[in-house]
């Protein structure tokens, strides 16, 4: 453990602050935090606060009203005709039909979250959203049906329940009982892989010229890009992917300040 800590220390000790200032645009606040890491100084939570990512209850991109109107129109035009068929709001009884029904609805949910750049959904909100709630034909999916659709997405690797993370013994008890101990309310919908988000992030940095700047995680959450509204742990994982590929580098021990490299494309 001591050897590993020493390697981590060396990683930041090797940062050439003067060279960094020549190559990158960097604020004084970030410089102080980077310098603290180089010197091995402890940084308080208050000092780090301005560099930490924004935590959102429902991770989604803030859209203008005009954009919302346009996206709603495009989304509704893209929907299959069956969303206006009453029978599609009833779960089939035959097993082979259930999977087809789940597959159809899960495709709609993936498209909905991708178009509106939503990373975390709330089952209660979805139940009030078209086409999951269809006022035209006075039909809507139940909470349990929506959960079943998200469960189906989870089996395909496209979703993950957020409030269903329990300790080992709780998971074991849930398995014995045959039902979860916690209510499934919020879930991540992963309509794009972290690798794809990493590519998008680096591409945006290069194309906008911001690759010459040093960024904090807070900065990344303010850029109004699809990856900006990712849950904070996912955004950090995306950055870690770029670091592993040599396309980025953490500049402080707490991993809240990062620099990207245009010469090392992901």
Short mmCIF file of C-alpha atoms in Angstrom, two decimals:
data_model
loop_
_atom_site.label_atom_id
_atom_site.label_comp_id
_atom_site.label_asym_id
_atom_site.label_seq_id
_atom_site.Cartn_x
_atom_site.Cartn_y
_atom_site.Cartn_z
CA UNK A 1 0.00 0.00 0.00
CA UNK A 2 2.86 2.35 0.89
CA UNK A 3 4.49 1.70 -2.49
CA UNK A 4 1.26 2.45 -4.30
CA UNK A 5 0.81 5.69 -2.34
CA UNK A 6 4.38 6.68 -3.19
CA UNK A 7 3.70 6.08 -6.90
CA UNK A 8 0.64 8.30 -6.65
CA UNK A 9 2.72 10.96 -4.92
CA UNK A 10 5.34 10.81 -7.68
CA UNK A 11 2.63 11.20 -10.33
CA UNK A 12 1.74 14.66 -9.06
CA UNK A 13 5.27 15.61 -8.00
CA UNK A 14 6.26 15.25 -11.67
CA UNK A 15 3.83 17.95 -12.80
CA UNK A 16 5.80 20.91 -14.15
CA UNK A 17 3.68 23.85 -13.05
CA UNK A 18 5.51 26.43 -15.17
CA UNK A 19 5.22 24.29 -18.29
CA UNK A 20 1.55 23.68 -17.53
CA UNK A 21 0.91 27.43 -17.33
CA UNK A 22 2.64 27.91 -20.68
CA UNK A 23 0.63 25.19 -22.43
CA UNK A 24 -2.78 25.62 -20.81
CA UNK A 25 -5.14 28.37 -19.77
CA UNK A 26 -5.67 27.90 -16.06
CA UNK A 27 -7.31 29.92 -13.28
CA UNK A 28 -5.53 30.93 -10.08
CA UNK A 29 -7.90 28.85 -7.97
CA UNK A 30 -7.07 25.70 -9.92
CA UNK A 31 -3.36 26.50 -9.79
CA UNK A 32 -3.45 26.62 -6.00
CA UNK A 33 -5.12 23.21 -5.80
CA UNK A 34 -2.68 21.67 -8.29
CA UNK A 35 0.25 23.15 -6.38
CA UNK A 36 -1.12 21.66 -3.16
CA UNK A 37 -1.13 18.22 -4.79
CA UNK A 38 2.44 18.68 -6.03
CA UNK A 39 3.57 19.59 -2.50
CA UNK A 40 1.48 16.84 -0.90
CA UNK A 41 -0.62 19.29 1.08
CA UNK A 42 -4.06 18.41 2.38
CA UNK A 43 -6.95 20.29 0.77
CA UNK A 44 -10.20 20.99 2.63
CA UNK A 45 -13.64 20.10 1.29
CA UNK A 46 -14.47 23.80 1.20
CA UNK A 47 -11.48 24.49 -1.07
CA UNK A 48 -12.51 21.64 -3.38
CA UNK A 49 -16.17 22.63 -3.47
CA UNK A 50 -15.87 24.89 -6.52
CA UNK A 51 -14.29 22.09 -8.58
CA UNK A 52 -16.77 19.31 -7.81
CA UNK A 53 -19.49 18.29 -10.30
CA UNK A 54 -23.08 19.47 -9.99
CA UNK A 55 -25.22 16.70 -8.51
CA UNK A 56 -28.66 16.49 -10.13
CA UNK A 57 -31.64 14.53 -8.81
CA UNK A 58 -32.75 13.79 -12.37
CA UNK A 59 -29.68 13.88 -14.58
CA UNK A 60 -30.88 15.54 -17.75
CA UNK A 61 -29.79 18.35 -20.03
CA UNK A 62 -31.58 21.66 -19.51
CA UNK A 63 -33.35 22.48 -22.78
CA UNK A 64 -34.79 25.76 -24.02
CA UNK A 65 -38.54 25.90 -24.65
CA UNK A 66 -37.99 26.13 -28.41
CA UNK A 67 -35.74 23.07 -28.32
CA UNK A 68 -38.29 21.16 -26.23
CA UNK A 69 -41.09 21.96 -28.67
CA UNK A 70 -38.96 20.86 -31.63
CA UNK A 71 -37.86 17.63 -29.93
CA UNK A 72 -41.39 16.76 -28.84
CA UNK A 73 -42.62 17.17 -32.41
CA UNK A 74 -39.77 15.06 -33.82
CA UNK A 75 -40.22 12.40 -31.15
CA UNK A 76 -43.96 12.07 -31.66
CA UNK A 77 -43.51 11.83 -35.43
CA UNK A 78 -40.99 9.02 -34.95
CA UNK A 79 -43.21 6.91 -32.69
CA UNK A 80 -44.63 3.64 -34.03
CA UNK A 81 -48.35 3.52 -34.77
CA UNK A 82 -48.95 1.00 -31.99
CA UNK A 83 -48.59 3.67 -29.27
CA UNK A 84 -52.17 4.61 -30.14
CA UNK A 85 -53.44 1.04 -29.85
CA UNK A 86 -55.15 0.38 -26.47
CA UNK A 87 -53.96 -3.23 -26.38
CA UNK A 88 -50.30 -2.10 -26.15
CA UNK A 89 -51.02 -0.74 -22.67
CA UNK A 90 -51.94 -4.21 -21.45
CA UNK A 91 -49.19 -6.69 -20.59
CA UNK A 92 -49.66 -9.90 -22.64
CA UNK A 93 -50.25 -13.14 -20.78
CA UNK A 94 -48.22 -15.41 -23.07
CA UNK A 95 -44.47 -15.50 -22.27
CA UNK A 96 -43.33 -15.14 -25.90
CA UNK A 97 -45.59 -12.12 -26.36
CA UNK A 98 -44.40 -10.50 -23.11
CA UNK A 99 -40.80 -10.31 -24.34
CA UNK A 100 -41.91 -8.76 -27.63
CA UNK A 101 -44.06 -6.25 -25.71
CA UNK A 102 -41.17 -5.35 -23.39
CA UNK A 103 -38.78 -5.04 -26.33
CA UNK A 104 -41.15 -2.65 -28.13
CA UNK A 105 -41.66 -0.40 -25.11
CA UNK A 106 -37.98 -0.46 -24.14
CA UNK A 107 -37.05 0.80 -27.61
CA UNK A 108 -39.43 3.73 -27.13
CA UNK A 109 -37.97 4.48 -23.70
CA UNK A 110 -34.41 4.41 -25.04
CA UNK A 111 -35.34 6.74 -27.89
CA UNK A 112 -37.18 9.09 -25.51
CA UNK A 113 -34.27 9.39 -23.07
CA UNK A 114 -31.71 9.79 -25.86
CA UNK A 115 -33.65 12.48 -27.72
CA UNK A 116 -34.29 14.51 -24.57
CA UNK A 117 -30.82 13.79 -23.13
CA UNK A 118 -32.11 12.17 -19.94
CA UNK A 119 -29.70 9.99 -17.97
CA UNK A 120 -31.84 9.31 -14.90
CA UNK A 121 -35.57 8.63 -15.07
CA UNK A 122 -38.19 8.63 -12.35
CA UNK A 123 -40.95 6.05 -12.80
CA UNK A 124 -43.56 8.48 -11.47
CA UNK A 125 -42.54 11.14 -13.99
CA UNK A 126 -42.51 8.62 -16.84
CA UNK A 127 -46.03 7.54 -15.99
CA UNK A 128 -47.20 11.08 -16.71
CA UNK A 129 -45.23 11.41 -19.94
CA UNK A 130 -46.44 10.65 -23.48
CA UNK A 131 -46.56 7.97 -24.84
CA UNK A 132 -46.31 6.08 -21.52
CA UNK A 133 -49.43 8.04 -20.66
CA UNK A 134 -51.61 8.48 -23.74
CA UNK A 135 -54.48 10.90 -23.19
CA UNK A 136 -55.61 10.53 -26.80
CA UNK A 137 -56.85 7.02 -26.13
CA UNK A 138 -57.15 7.41 -22.35
CA UNK A 139 -54.58 4.72 -21.65
CA UNK A 140 -51.42 4.65 -19.56
CA UNK A 141 -48.84 2.21 -18.34
CA UNK A 142 -48.89 1.34 -14.66
CA UNK A 143 -45.92 1.93 -12.36
CA UNK A 144 -45.27 -1.82 -12.32
CA UNK A 145 -45.31 -1.99 -16.12
CA UNK A 146 -42.79 0.84 -16.34
CA UNK A 147 -40.60 -0.96 -13.81
CA UNK A 148 -40.87 -4.14 -15.87
CA UNK A 149 -39.69 -2.22 -18.95
CA UNK A 150 -36.71 -0.80 -17.05
CA UNK A 151 -35.96 -4.27 -15.64
CA UNK A 152 -35.91 -5.53 -19.24
CA UNK A 153 -33.51 -2.73 -20.22
CA UNK A 154 -31.34 -3.67 -17.25
CA UNK A 155 -31.07 -7.27 -18.46
CA UNK A 156 -29.89 -5.89 -21.82
CA UNK A 157 -27.27 -3.64 -20.17
CA UNK A 158 -29.07 -0.36 -20.89
CA UNK A 159 -30.35 0.48 -17.41
CA UNK A 160 -29.44 0.36 -13.73
CA UNK A 161 -31.71 0.96 -10.77
CA UNK A 162 -30.28 3.66 -8.51
CA UNK A 163 -32.23 3.04 -5.32
CA UNK A 164 -31.94 -0.73 -5.53
CA UNK A 165 -28.39 -0.92 -4.24
CA UNK A 166 -28.56 -2.81 -0.96
CA UNK A 167 -26.03 -4.54 1.23
CA UNK A 168 -25.15 -8.15 0.54
CA UNK A 169 -27.41 -9.66 3.21
CA UNK A 170 -30.30 -7.46 2.07
CA UNK A 171 -29.83 -8.63 -1.52
CA UNK A 172 -29.74 -12.22 -0.29
CA UNK A 173 -32.97 -11.73 1.67
CA UNK A 174 -34.59 -10.07 -1.35
CA UNK A 175 -33.63 -13.10 -3.45
CA UNK A 176 -35.17 -15.46 -0.90
CA UNK A 177 -38.35 -13.40 -0.73
CA UNK A 178 -38.45 -13.09 -4.49
CA UNK A 179 -38.88 -9.31 -4.44
CA UNK A 180 -36.72 -6.23 -3.87
CA UNK A 181 -36.58 -4.69 -0.40
CA UNK A 182 -36.52 -1.17 -1.78
CA UNK A 183 -38.91 0.50 -4.16
CA UNK A 184 -37.59 1.02 -7.65
CA UNK A 185 -38.12 4.73 -8.23
CA UNK A 186 -35.11 6.07 -10.15
CA UNK A 187 -32.94 4.39 -12.75
CA UNK A 188 -30.03 5.25 -15.00
CA UNK A 189 -30.80 4.75 -18.66
CA UNK A 190 -27.57 4.18 -20.58
CA UNK A 191 -28.48 5.00 -24.18
CA UNK A 192 -24.82 5.61 -25.01
CA UNK A 193 -21.75 3.83 -23.65
CA UNK A 194 -19.18 5.58 -21.47
CA UNK A 195 -16.62 4.97 -24.23
CA UNK A 196 -18.82 6.86 -26.69
CA UNK A 197 -19.28 9.71 -24.24
CA UNK A 198 -15.50 9.82 -23.76
CA UNK A 199 -15.01 10.14 -27.52
CA UNK A 200 -17.66 12.87 -27.69
CA UNK A 201 -16.12 14.81 -24.82
CA UNK A 202 -12.61 14.80 -26.28
CA UNK A 203 -13.91 15.65 -29.76
CA UNK A 204 -15.85 18.62 -28.34
CA UNK A 205 -12.79 19.86 -26.44
CA UNK A 206 -10.70 19.77 -29.62
CA UNK A 207 -13.32 21.26 -31.96
CA UNK A 208 -14.17 24.15 -29.61
CA UNK A 209 -10.54 24.89 -28.76
CA UNK A 210 -11.18 24.31 -25.06
CA UNK A 211 -8.55 21.59 -25.08
CA UNK A 212 -6.05 24.37 -24.26
CA UNK A 213 -7.82 25.00 -20.94
CA UNK A 214 -7.57 23.19 -17.63
CA UNK A 215 -11.03 22.10 -16.49
CA UNK A 216 -12.68 21.16 -13.23
CA UNK A 217 -15.46 18.60 -12.99
CA UNK A 218 -17.73 21.53 -12.16
CA UNK A 219 -16.75 23.15 -15.47
CA UNK A 220 -17.63 19.98 -17.37
CA UNK A 221 -21.12 19.93 -15.88
CA UNK A 222 -21.73 23.50 -17.09
CA UNK A 223 -21.01 23.06 -20.81
CA UNK A 224 -24.55 22.04 -21.86
CA UNK A 225 -23.41 18.94 -23.72
CA UNK A 226 -24.99 15.46 -23.46
CA UNK A 227 -22.10 14.31 -21.26
CA UNK A 228 -22.39 17.41 -19.04
CA UNK A 229 -25.56 16.12 -17.38
CA UNK A 230 -24.24 12.63 -16.71
CA UNK A 231 -24.51 11.46 -13.08
CA UNK A 232 -21.32 12.62 -11.35
CA UNK A 233 -19.90 9.09 -10.90
CA UNK A 234 -20.43 8.36 -14.60
CA UNK A 235 -18.78 11.65 -15.63
CA UNK A 236 -15.76 10.75 -13.50
CA UNK A 237 -15.64 7.29 -15.11
CA UNK A 238 -15.74 8.91 -18.56
CA UNK A 239 -12.80 11.12 -17.58
CA UNK A 240 -10.94 8.10 -16.19
CA UNK A 241 -11.34 6.36 -19.56
CA UNK A 242 -9.63 9.30 -21.26
CA UNK A 243 -6.88 9.30 -18.63
CA UNK A 244 -6.29 5.56 -19.17
CA UNK A 245 -6.00 6.18 -22.93
CA UNK A 246 -3.50 8.99 -22.40
CA UNK A 247 -5.95 11.59 -23.76
CA UNK A 248 -6.29 13.36 -20.41
CA UNK A 249 -4.53 13.77 -17.08
CA UNK A 250 -5.77 14.39 -13.57
CA UNK A 251 -3.94 17.36 -12.08
CA UNK A 252 -4.86 16.97 -8.42
CA UNK A 253 -5.02 14.03 -6.02
CA UNK A 254 -8.74 14.48 -5.44
CA UNK A 255 -9.39 14.05 -9.20
CA UNK A 256 -11.51 17.15 -9.66
CA UNK A 257 -9.16 19.01 -12.06
CA UNK A 258 -8.25 17.62 -15.47
CA UNK A 259 -6.40 18.55 -18.66
CA UNK A 260 -7.12 17.04 -22.09
CA UNK A 261 -4.61 16.36 -24.87
CA UNK A 262 -5.40 17.10 -28.52
CA UNK A 263 -2.36 15.13 -29.71
CA UNK A 264 -3.58 11.91 -28.10
CA UNK A 265 -6.94 11.29 -29.71
CA UNK A 266 -9.12 8.64 -28.02
#
